[in-house]
Amino acid sequence: MTTALFWFRKDLRLKDNLAWTKACESHRIHPVFILEPELISNSGPYRRQQFFSNVSALAAEIKSIGGELSIIQGPARDVLARYIRENNIDCIYFNADTTPFSRQRDEQLAKDISVPINTFWSGLVHPPETVLTQKGEISKVFTPFYKKWVTLPAPPSVEDSQPIFVDAQQNTWNETQDLIPSTSNQGYKAAINRLEKFLKVVDDYHESRNFPSKEGTSFLSSDLHFGTIGPREILHRLSSNREGHRQFIRQLAWRDWYSHLLFANQDIPTKAANPSYDNISWRDNPEEFENWTKGQTGYPIIDAGMRQLSATGWMHNRVRMITASFLVKHLLVDWRKGERYFRKMLIDGDVAQNCGNWQWVAGTGFDAAPYFRVFNPMLQSKKFDPTGIYIQRWVPELESLSNAEIHAPWEHDQATLQKYNLMLGETYPFPIVNHADARERAIATYKEARG
DNA sequence: CGAGAATTAAC
DNA sequence: TTAATTCTC
């Protein structure tokens, strides 16, 4: 029997993992994780911790079935060739990814390494280049993509494997083990717990998903990012004839779409998908950007979201759209700066998803929001946090304001504010910009870029 | 007058 | 994955 190196990347699980199953079918397995500096350097503390917890949980799971995960540190191109030589590896298995970093690295690797490399797709419902229009291209509009996507049969979850591990693996880079926390409750088991919890409320998903004070969303975004659970396993627990389920399945399609688009357009992270918006005269005021990151814009819903992000590494999706729109449109900060900040801070920060969604909000992307659509922070706030619970949770300065008052504190007279010990400009900022003016300015700026 | 529905709009 | 405005009662 030959020996396969199984390289875990963004698929930190043993279930519903196609490359893993294929490798286990006919090889002795040498499981490896490579801690690459590039992966760490763009991560903020929350994602890094989740990352380590997931790797640690995977190592424990492998140990429990008689194997040992080798954790190697360094760029893959530097360490893999040597590792393959030293450990008598016959072939490599891993799951492919769509990001420019991953694809460039994997292409280079194929040139550098002499043993056969077997790759599979296991992190999306459908692999890139498999959901196509009649012309054989990926649709640049979501709805036709989705219509095609739902008609394709969902690939079955793969069977569990009975791996045979190589004996007496030695970890030649022991110091790396110390970087990985030894205790953790993440990994596949935690992902399954989150899925089971979500399945209890998914029938209401279409109604509750938009309210940041409710736990109406799946909380599976970081699991999907790290691959502690596969999207097909999630899909197979859902039913296409229930509205809440259907709406969540639709979100999985958005996820596939943004990954497929990135696969086909590798410059999405840096360039506007719609070139007419690549010449916007951004203001890029650094102080305003900093006020935004710190949750000090004077708009309660914006500040609540940004504070939730910096305090927890996560933000509710509805609020992600509102805060992102505010940065790009109201403050006219280049969407790439916001994207970078979100990706660094978010526990689920993901190149394909984050760039796709930021370009959508900025109006620069495929099938994006129209350029003149400027989210109104007060309307969004009143609509999706009507009682102000979410705002109060994250902006305690405002906790005594009433439901009606909390969305726009500057609109109330001095006496009302004094009653709550609220001194605008001291205990809570005045609005950083005036909504109506900023809206006009954004539309004019975009119009100018359109020519 | 005011809330909510309907419409329009620069897509 | 909308906002602003007008219409209606």
Short mmCIF file of C-alpha atoms (C1' of nucleotides) in Angstrom, two decimals:
data_model
loop_
_atom_site.label_atom_id
_atom_site.label_comp_id
_atom_site.label_asym_id
_atom_site.label_seq_id
_atom_site.Cartn_x
_atom_site.Cartn_y
_atom_site.Cartn_z
CA MET A 1 0.00 0.00 0.00
CA THR A 2 1.30 3.42 -0.91
CA THR A 3 1.46 6.42 1.39
CA ALA A 4 -0.54 9.57 0.73
CA LEU A 5 0.14 12.88 2.37
CA PHE A 6 -3.24 14.38 3.16
CA TRP A 7 -2.95 18.13 3.34
CA PHE A 8 -5.70 19.73 5.46
CA ARG A 9 -6.37 23.31 4.41
CA LYS A 10 -9.80 24.96 4.58
CA ASP A 11 -11.42 21.55 5.17
CA LEU A 12 -10.70 20.88 8.82
CA ARG A 13 -12.99 17.86 9.09
CA LEU A 14 -13.09 14.13 8.41
CA LYS A 15 -16.79 13.95 7.45
CA ASP A 16 -18.15 14.88 4.05
CA ASN A 17 -14.60 15.56 2.90
CA LEU A 18 -14.20 14.27 -0.64
CA ALA A 19 -10.42 14.43 -0.92
CA TRP A 20 -10.09 12.73 2.46
CA THR A 21 -12.40 9.91 1.46
CA LYS A 22 -10.59 9.41 -1.84
CA ALA A 23 -7.20 9.37 -0.14
CA CYS A 24 -8.36 6.87 2.48
CA GLU A 25 -9.79 4.51 -0.13
CA SER A 26 -6.43 3.36 -1.40
CA HIS A 27 -3.58 4.72 0.66
CA ARG A 28 -1.98 4.76 4.04
CA ILE A 29 -2.50 8.28 5.31
CA HIS A 30 -0.02 10.78 6.59
CA PRO A 31 -2.18 13.72 7.71
CA VAL A 32 -0.54 17.14 7.61
CA PHE A 33 -1.46 20.69 8.41
CA ILE A 34 0.80 23.51 7.25
CA LEU A 35 0.79 26.65 9.30
CA GLU A 36 1.60 29.17 6.61
CA PRO A 37 2.64 32.69 7.58
CA GLU A 38 0.47 34.16 4.82
CA LEU A 39 -2.61 32.64 6.41
CA ILE A 40 -1.81 34.10 9.79
CA SER A 41 -0.69 37.54 8.66
CA ASN A 42 -4.12 38.59 7.39
CA SER A 43 -5.98 37.24 10.41
CA GLY A 44 -6.99 39.29 13.39
CA PRO A 45 -7.04 37.76 16.87
CA TYR A 46 -10.52 36.26 16.66
CA ARG A 47 -10.06 34.32 13.47
CA ARG A 48 -6.59 33.24 14.51
CA GLN A 49 -7.89 31.81 17.75
CA GLN A 50 -10.74 30.03 15.97
CA PHE A 51 -8.27 28.73 13.42
CA PHE A 52 -6.01 27.25 16.10
CA SER A 53 -8.94 25.82 18.01
CA ASN A 54 -10.16 24.12 14.87
CA VAL A 55 -6.76 22.67 14.03
CA SER A 56 -6.40 21.51 17.59
CA ALA A 57 -9.79 19.83 17.52
CA LEU A 58 -8.91 18.12 14.26
CA ALA A 59 -5.63 16.88 15.72
CA ALA A 60 -7.53 15.46 18.70
CA GLU A 61 -10.06 13.77 16.45
CA ILE A 62 -7.33 12.18 14.35
CA LYS A 63 -5.57 11.04 17.50
CA SER A 64 -8.76 9.40 18.74
CA ILE A 65 -8.78 7.13 15.69
CA GLY A 66 -5.11 6.21 15.88
CA GLY A 67 -3.38 8.82 13.76
CA GLU A 68 -1.32 11.88 14.38
CA LEU A 69 -1.65 15.18 12.60
CA SER A 70 1.72 16.62 11.65
CA ILE A 71 1.74 20.36 12.01
CA ILE A 72 4.40 21.97 9.87
CA GLN A 73 5.30 25.63 9.92
CA GLY A 74 6.35 27.63 6.90
CA PRO A 75 5.23 28.44 3.37
CA ALA A 76 3.99 25.27 1.72
CA ARG A 77 6.37 25.69 -1.22
CA ASP A 78 9.33 25.66 1.17
CA VAL A 79 8.38 22.82 3.47
CA LEU A 80 6.39 20.32 1.41
CA ALA A 81 9.10 19.06 -0.94
CA ARG A 82 11.43 18.32 1.95
CA TYR A 83 8.67 16.77 4.02
CA ILE A 84 7.68 14.48 1.17
CA ARG A 85 11.26 13.30 0.78
CA GLU A 86 11.84 12.72 4.49
CA ASN A 87 8.62 10.79 4.99
CA ASN A 88 8.56 8.65 1.85
CA ILE A 89 5.35 10.12 0.51
CA ASP A 90 4.02 8.64 -2.74
CA CYS A 91 1.25 11.09 -3.53
CA ILE A 92 -0.62 14.12 -2.19
CA TYR A 93 -4.33 14.71 -1.69
CA PHE A 94 -6.10 17.95 -0.87
CA ASN A 95 -9.22 19.97 -1.57
CA ALA A 96 -8.89 22.92 -3.92
CA ASP A 97 -9.72 26.52 -3.12
CA THR A 98 -10.68 29.55 -5.21
CA THR A 99 -8.54 32.37 -3.79
CA PRO A 100 -5.65 33.90 -5.77
CA PHE A 101 -3.21 33.00 -2.99
CA SER A 102 -4.31 29.39 -2.91
CA ARG A 103 -4.44 28.91 -6.66
CA GLN A 104 -1.04 30.48 -7.31
CA ARG A 105 0.52 28.44 -4.54
CA ASP A 106 -1.02 25.20 -5.77
CA GLU A 107 0.03 25.83 -9.36
CA GLN A 108 3.59 26.50 -8.30
CA LEU A 109 3.54 23.41 -6.12
CA ALA A 110 2.49 21.23 -9.03
CA LYS A 111 5.67 22.34 -10.80
CA ASP A 112 7.94 21.91 -7.78
CA ILE A 113 6.80 18.52 -6.55
CA SER A 114 7.52 15.24 -8.23
CA VAL A 115 4.81 13.04 -6.67
CA PRO A 116 1.27 12.99 -8.10
CA ILE A 117 -1.14 15.58 -6.70
CA ASN A 118 -4.84 14.70 -6.47
CA THR A 119 -7.25 17.56 -5.87
CA PHE A 120 -11.00 17.64 -5.29
CA TRP A 121 -13.70 20.19 -4.49
CA SER A 122 -15.39 19.75 -1.15
CA GLY A 123 -15.94 23.21 0.27
CA LEU A 124 -18.79 24.30 -1.99
CA VAL A 125 -22.10 22.69 -2.88
CA HIS A 126 -21.14 22.75 -6.54
CA PRO A 127 -17.55 23.14 -7.78
CA PRO A 128 -16.55 26.21 -9.80
CA GLU A 129 -17.31 26.01 -13.52
CA THR A 130 -20.20 23.61 -13.00
CA VAL A 131 -23.07 26.11 -12.78
CA LEU A 132 -23.16 27.63 -16.24
CA THR A 133 -25.40 29.55 -18.61
CA GLN A 134 -26.28 28.20 -22.03
CA LYS A 135 -23.22 29.99 -23.36
CA GLY A 136 -21.11 27.94 -20.98
CA GLU A 137 -20.21 30.85 -18.71
CA ILE A 138 -20.89 31.69 -15.10
CA SER A 139 -23.81 34.06 -14.85
CA LYS A 140 -22.92 37.57 -13.78
CA VAL A 141 -26.42 37.98 -12.35
CA PHE A 142 -27.38 36.04 -9.25
CA THR A 143 -30.95 35.04 -10.11
CA PRO A 144 -30.15 33.04 -13.26
CA PHE A 145 -27.20 31.48 -11.43
CA TYR A 146 -29.50 30.48 -8.60
CA LYS A 147 -32.17 29.08 -10.91
CA LYS A 148 -29.57 26.87 -12.54
CA TRP A 149 -27.91 26.03 -9.20
CA VAL A 150 -31.12 24.69 -7.60
CA THR A 151 -31.88 22.43 -10.56
CA LEU A 152 -28.53 20.66 -10.34
CA PRO A 153 -28.64 17.56 -8.15
CA ALA A 154 -26.81 18.21 -4.91
CA PRO A 155 -23.82 15.91 -4.79
CA PRO A 156 -24.28 13.31 -2.06
CA SER A 157 -22.34 13.58 1.17
CA VAL A 158 -19.47 11.18 0.95
CA GLU A 159 -19.27 8.08 3.12
CA ASP A 160 -17.22 8.10 6.29
CA SER A 161 -13.73 6.71 5.85
CA GLN A 162 -11.80 4.11 7.80
CA PRO A 163 -8.33 5.55 7.44
CA ILE A 164 -5.18 3.55 7.88
CA PHE A 165 -2.49 5.81 9.27
CA VAL A 166 1.24 5.51 8.85
CA ASP A 167 3.06 4.30 11.95
CA ALA A 168 5.14 6.33 14.34
CA GLN A 169 4.85 9.67 12.73
CA GLN A 170 7.22 12.14 14.10
CA ASN A 171 6.57 15.79 14.09
CA THR A 172 9.73 17.45 12.88
CA TRP A 173 8.56 20.95 13.74
CA ASN A 174 7.57 20.50 17.34
CA GLU A 175 7.74 24.14 18.32
CA THR A 176 4.68 24.79 16.21
CA GLN A 177 2.59 22.64 18.49
CA ASP A 178 2.99 25.32 21.13
CA LEU A 179 1.27 27.85 18.92
CA ILE A 180 -1.84 25.73 18.85
CA PRO A 181 -3.87 25.85 22.07
CA SER A 182 -4.19 22.36 23.49
CA THR A 183 -7.72 22.76 24.77
CA SER A 184 -10.59 23.63 22.53
CA ASN A 185 -14.21 22.97 21.94
CA GLN A 186 -14.26 23.90 18.28
CA GLY A 187 -13.82 21.77 15.17
CA TYR A 188 -16.42 19.45 13.71
CA LYS A 189 -18.27 18.72 16.95
CA ALA A 190 -18.82 22.39 17.67
CA ALA A 191 -19.96 22.91 14.08
CA ILE A 192 -22.49 20.09 14.39
CA ASN A 193 -23.77 21.58 17.64
CA ARG A 194 -24.29 24.91 15.91
CA LEU A 195 -26.03 23.17 13.02
CA GLU A 196 -28.35 21.24 15.34
CA LYS A 197 -29.21 24.42 17.20
CA PHE A 198 -29.93 26.22 13.94
CA LEU A 199 -32.09 23.38 12.65
CA LYS A 200 -34.45 24.02 15.57
CA VAL A 201 -35.17 27.55 14.32
CA VAL A 202 -34.50 27.35 10.58
CA ASP A 203 -38.23 27.22 9.86
CA ASP A 204 -38.35 30.87 10.93
CA TYR A 205 -35.12 31.83 9.16
CA HIS A 206 -36.83 33.86 6.44
CA GLU A 207 -38.46 36.04 9.07
CA SER A 208 -35.89 36.21 11.83
CA ARG A 209 -32.68 36.39 9.80
CA ASN A 210 -32.83 40.17 9.44
CA PHE A 211 -33.09 41.06 13.10
CA PRO A 212 -29.70 41.49 14.77
CA SER A 213 -31.16 41.13 18.27
CA LYS A 214 -32.48 37.64 17.46
CA GLU A 215 -30.47 34.47 17.06
CA GLY A 216 -32.15 33.84 13.75
CA THR A 217 -29.07 33.12 11.65
CA SER A 218 -27.03 29.95 11.46
CA PHE A 219 -23.77 31.11 13.08
CA LEU A 220 -22.11 28.63 10.71
CA SER A 221 -20.10 31.20 8.74
CA SER A 222 -16.77 30.46 10.40
CA ASP A 223 -17.38 26.70 10.14
CA LEU A 224 -17.96 27.08 6.42
CA HIS A 225 -14.87 29.23 6.14
CA PHE A 226 -12.60 26.76 7.89
CA GLY A 227 -14.43 23.73 6.58
CA THR A 228 -15.15 22.29 10.02
CA ILE A 229 -18.41 21.32 8.37
CA GLY A 230 -19.11 20.92 4.65
CA PRO A 231 -21.94 22.80 2.93
CA ARG A 232 -23.32 19.58 1.46
CA GLU A 233 -23.78 18.05 4.89
CA ILE A 234 -25.74 21.18 5.87
CA LEU A 235 -27.76 21.09 2.67
CA HIS A 236 -28.75 17.49 3.24
CA ARG A 237 -30.29 18.40 6.58
CA LEU A 238 -32.60 20.95 4.94
CA SER A 239 -35.82 20.58 3.03
CA SER A 240 -36.48 22.52 -0.16
CA ASN A 241 -40.23 22.80 0.41
CA ARG A 242 -40.11 24.86 3.60
CA GLU A 243 -39.72 28.61 3.29
CA GLY A 244 -37.11 29.12 6.02
CA HIS A 245 -35.06 26.22 4.71
CA ARG A 246 -35.35 27.49 1.17
CA GLN A 247 -34.12 30.92 2.12
CA PHE A 248 -31.10 29.47 3.89
CA ILE A 249 -30.34 27.22 0.93
CA ARG A 250 -30.44 30.37 -1.18
CA GLN A 251 -27.71 31.80 1.04
CA LEU A 252 -25.59 28.72 0.33
CA ALA A 253 -26.10 29.51 -3.35
CA TRP A 254 -24.87 33.08 -2.81
CA ARG A 255 -21.82 31.58 -1.16
CA ASP A 256 -21.17 29.30 -4.14
CA TRP A 257 -21.77 32.19 -6.55
CA TYR A 258 -19.21 34.48 -4.93
CA SER A 259 -16.65 31.65 -4.85
CA HIS A 260 -17.30 30.74 -8.47
CA LEU A 261 -17.02 34.39 -9.48
CA LEU A 262 -13.70 34.69 -7.69
CA PHE A 263 -12.48 31.53 -9.39
CA ALA A 264 -13.33 33.04 -12.76
CA ASN A 265 -12.23 36.60 -11.91
CA GLN A 266 -9.15 36.50 -9.76
CA ASP A 267 -8.89 40.28 -9.50
CA ILE A 268 -12.16 40.72 -7.58
CA PRO A 269 -10.27 41.48 -4.34
CA THR A 270 -8.53 44.45 -5.93
CA LYS A 271 -10.61 45.70 -8.85
CA ALA A 272 -14.20 46.79 -9.34
CA ALA A 273 -16.03 44.08 -11.24
CA ASN A 274 -17.86 46.85 -13.08
CA PRO A 275 -15.00 48.97 -14.47
CA SER A 276 -17.09 52.14 -14.63
CA TYR A 277 -16.76 52.28 -10.87
CA ASP A 278 -13.01 51.91 -10.73
CA ASN A 279 -12.41 55.64 -10.80
CA ILE A 280 -14.48 56.90 -7.92
CA SER A 281 -12.90 59.88 -6.17
CA TRP A 282 -12.84 58.42 -2.70
CA ARG A 283 -12.42 60.85 0.16
CA ASP A 284 -10.62 58.26 2.30
CA ASN A 285 -10.50 60.47 5.36
CA PRO A 286 -8.40 58.51 7.89
CA GLU A 287 -10.05 60.04 10.95
CA GLU A 288 -13.51 59.18 9.72
CA PHE A 289 -12.37 55.66 8.91
CA GLU A 290 -11.06 55.32 12.44
CA ASN A 291 -14.30 56.63 13.91
CA TRP A 292 -16.12 54.02 11.88
CA THR A 293 -13.90 51.18 13.10
CA LYS A 294 -14.31 52.29 16.69
CA GLY A 295 -18.07 52.66 16.53
CA GLN A 296 -17.97 56.43 17.03
CA THR A 297 -19.92 57.73 14.06
CA GLY A 298 -22.88 59.07 16.01
CA TYR A 299 -25.27 56.75 14.16
CA PRO A 300 -26.39 54.22 16.78
CA ILE A 301 -26.96 51.25 14.47
CA ILE A 302 -23.57 51.76 12.81
CA ASP A 303 -21.79 52.11 16.12
CA ALA A 304 -23.54 49.05 17.57
CA GLY A 305 -22.44 46.91 14.65
CA MET A 306 -18.85 48.11 14.61
CA ARG A 307 -18.54 47.63 18.36
CA GLN A 308 -20.00 44.13 18.11
CA LEU A 309 -17.35 43.38 15.51
CA SER A 310 -14.40 44.64 17.51
CA ALA A 311 -15.66 43.04 20.72
CA THR A 312 -16.53 39.61 19.31
CA GLY A 313 -15.13 39.13 15.80
CA TRP A 314 -18.61 38.72 14.41
CA MET A 315 -21.39 41.00 13.19
CA HIS A 316 -24.94 40.21 12.16
CA ASN A 317 -25.32 40.16 8.38
CA ARG A 318 -27.98 42.85 8.19
CA VAL A 319 -25.70 45.17 10.16
CA ARG A 320 -22.73 44.25 7.97
CA MET A 321 -24.66 45.66 5.02
CA ILE A 322 -25.67 48.83 6.88
CA THR A 323 -22.18 49.57 8.24
CA ALA A 324 -20.47 48.74 4.95
CA SER A 325 -22.84 50.97 3.01
CA PHE A 326 -22.19 53.76 5.49
CA LEU A 327 -18.42 53.57 5.07
CA VAL A 328 -18.51 53.43 1.29
CA LYS A 329 -21.38 55.81 0.56
CA HIS A 330 -21.70 58.20 3.50
CA LEU A 331 -17.97 58.49 4.19
CA LEU A 332 -16.76 57.73 0.65
CA VAL A 333 -13.99 55.43 1.85
CA ASP A 334 -12.70 52.97 -0.76
CA TRP A 335 -14.52 49.65 -0.32
CA ARG A 336 -11.15 47.84 -0.35
CA LYS A 337 -10.21 49.48 2.96
CA GLY A 338 -13.47 48.39 4.57
CA GLU A 339 -13.16 44.92 3.09
CA ARG A 340 -9.68 44.57 4.50
CA TYR A 341 -10.76 45.70 7.96
CA PHE A 342 -13.77 43.35 8.03
CA ARG A 343 -11.72 40.43 6.78
CA LYS A 344 -9.07 40.97 9.41
CA MET A 345 -11.56 41.30 12.25
CA LEU A 346 -14.16 38.71 11.30
CA ILE A 347 -13.96 35.22 12.69
CA ASP A 348 -15.38 34.10 9.32
CA GLY A 349 -13.31 36.52 7.20
CA ASP A 350 -13.19 34.94 3.76
CA VAL A 351 -11.73 36.44 0.60
CA ALA A 352 -14.46 35.27 -1.79
CA GLN A 353 -17.40 36.10 0.46
CA ASN A 354 -16.09 39.31 1.93
CA CYS A 355 -14.94 40.79 -1.37
CA GLY A 356 -18.12 39.70 -3.13
CA ASN A 357 -20.32 41.25 -0.50
CA TRP A 358 -18.32 44.48 -0.21
CA GLN A 359 -18.45 44.94 -3.96
CA TRP A 360 -22.18 44.31 -3.80
CA VAL A 361 -22.68 47.03 -1.18
CA ALA A 362 -20.31 49.43 -2.93
CA GLY A 363 -22.26 48.95 -6.15
CA THR A 364 -19.06 47.99 -7.98
CA GLY A 365 -19.67 44.23 -8.16
CA PHE A 366 -21.55 41.77 -10.33
CA ASP A 367 -25.32 42.20 -9.90
CA ALA A 368 -24.55 44.77 -7.24
CA ALA A 369 -26.78 47.25 -5.50
CA PRO A 370 -27.45 50.22 -7.84
CA TYR A 371 -25.03 53.07 -7.28
CA PHE A 372 -27.77 55.39 -6.06
CA ARG A 373 -28.91 53.01 -3.36
CA VAL A 374 -27.68 54.40 -0.08
CA PHE A 375 -28.83 52.52 2.98
CA ASN A 376 -30.59 54.91 5.31
CA PRO A 377 -29.18 54.08 8.77
CA MET A 378 -32.26 55.40 10.62
CA LEU A 379 -34.76 53.53 8.49
CA GLN A 380 -32.74 50.32 8.67
CA SER A 381 -32.41 50.75 12.41
CA LYS A 382 -36.13 51.34 12.97
CA LYS A 383 -37.06 48.48 10.71
CA PHE A 384 -34.67 45.82 11.94
CA ASP A 385 -34.02 46.86 15.55
CA PRO A 386 -37.40 48.42 16.34
CA THR A 387 -37.07 48.15 20.11
CA GLY A 388 -33.41 49.18 20.10
CA ILE A 389 -32.29 46.10 22.07
CA TYR A 390 -29.39 45.47 19.76
CA ILE A 391 -28.23 49.08 19.96
CA GLN A 392 -28.54 49.12 23.73
CA ARG A 393 -26.47 45.95 23.99
CA TRP A 394 -23.53 47.48 22.15
CA VAL A 395 -23.93 51.22 22.76
CA PRO A 396 -24.70 51.40 26.48
CA GLU A 397 -24.53 55.22 26.46
CA LEU A 398 -27.92 55.07 24.79
CA GLU A 399 -29.55 52.44 26.93
CA SER A 400 -32.14 54.67 28.54
CA LEU A 401 -33.45 56.15 25.30
CA SER A 402 -36.89 54.96 24.26
CA ASN A 403 -37.67 52.80 21.24
CA ALA A 404 -38.56 55.87 19.24
CA GLU A 405 -35.63 58.00 20.37
CA ILE A 406 -32.71 55.60 20.14
CA HIS A 407 -32.27 55.49 16.37
CA ALA A 408 -31.40 59.19 15.97
CA PRO A 409 -30.45 60.79 19.28
CA TRP A 410 -29.46 64.13 17.69
CA GLU A 411 -33.06 64.75 16.69
CA HIS A 412 -34.18 65.28 20.27
CA ASP A 413 -34.02 68.48 22.21
CA GLN A 414 -31.52 69.23 24.93
CA ALA A 415 -34.02 68.60 27.75
CA THR A 416 -34.83 65.11 26.54
CA LEU A 417 -31.18 64.23 26.19
CA GLN A 418 -30.33 65.70 29.59
CA LYS A 419 -32.96 63.48 31.15
CA TYR A 420 -30.84 60.51 29.99
CA ASN A 421 -27.50 62.05 30.96
CA LEU A 422 -26.65 62.13 27.29
CA MET A 423 -24.38 64.97 26.23
CA LEU A 424 -23.99 64.86 22.50
CA GLY A 425 -20.39 65.59 21.61
CA GLU A 426 -19.26 64.36 25.02
CA THR A 427 -20.80 61.06 26.08
CA TYR A 428 -21.85 60.15 22.56
CA PRO A 429 -20.72 61.77 19.30
CA PHE A 430 -22.73 64.02 17.05
CA PRO A 431 -23.38 62.36 13.69
CA ILE A 432 -20.13 62.30 11.73
CA VAL A 433 -22.04 63.37 8.59
CA ASN A 434 -25.56 64.53 7.83
CA HIS A 435 -27.43 61.71 6.16
CA ALA A 436 -29.17 63.70 3.43
CA ASP A 437 -26.03 65.64 2.50
CA ALA A 438 -23.81 62.56 2.54
CA ARG A 439 -26.29 60.72 0.38
CA GLU A 440 -26.31 63.49 -2.22
CA ARG A 441 -22.53 63.66 -2.13
CA ALA A 442 -22.19 59.89 -2.66
CA ILE A 443 -24.57 59.83 -5.60
CA ALA A 444 -22.85 62.82 -7.21
CA THR A 445 -19.43 61.23 -6.74
CA TYR A 446 -20.56 57.95 -8.24
CA LYS A 447 -22.24 59.76 -11.12
CA GLU A 448 -19.01 61.53 -11.90
CA ALA A 449 -17.12 58.23 -11.99
CA ARG A 450 -19.70 56.79 -14.37
CA GLY A 451 -18.98 59.64 -16.74
"C1'" DC B 1 -52.87 64.58 10.30
"C1'" DG B 2 -50.45 60.14 10.16
"C1'" DA B 3 -49.54 55.41 9.14
"C1'" DG B 4 -49.13 52.26 5.82
"C1'" DA B 5 -49.67 50.98 1.05
"C1'" DA B 6 -48.42 51.92 -3.59
"C1'" DT B 7 -45.46 53.90 -6.78
"C1'" DT B 8 -41.43 55.57 -8.76
"C1'" DA B 9 -36.69 55.73 -9.65
"C1'" DA B 10 -31.11 57.47 -11.06
"C1'" DC B 11 -31.10 50.60 -11.95
"C1'" DT C 1 -30.50 41.68 0.24
"C1'" DT C 2 -33.83 49.62 -1.28
"C1'" DA C 3 -35.08 54.75 -0.55
"C1'" DA C 4 -37.86 58.52 -1.26
"C1'" DT C 5 -42.04 60.14 -2.44
"C1'" DT C 6 -46.92 60.05 -3.36
"C1'" DC C 7 -51.35 58.22 -2.52
"C1'" DT C 8 -54.99 56.66 0.40
"C1'" DC C 9 -58.09 56.41 4.11
#
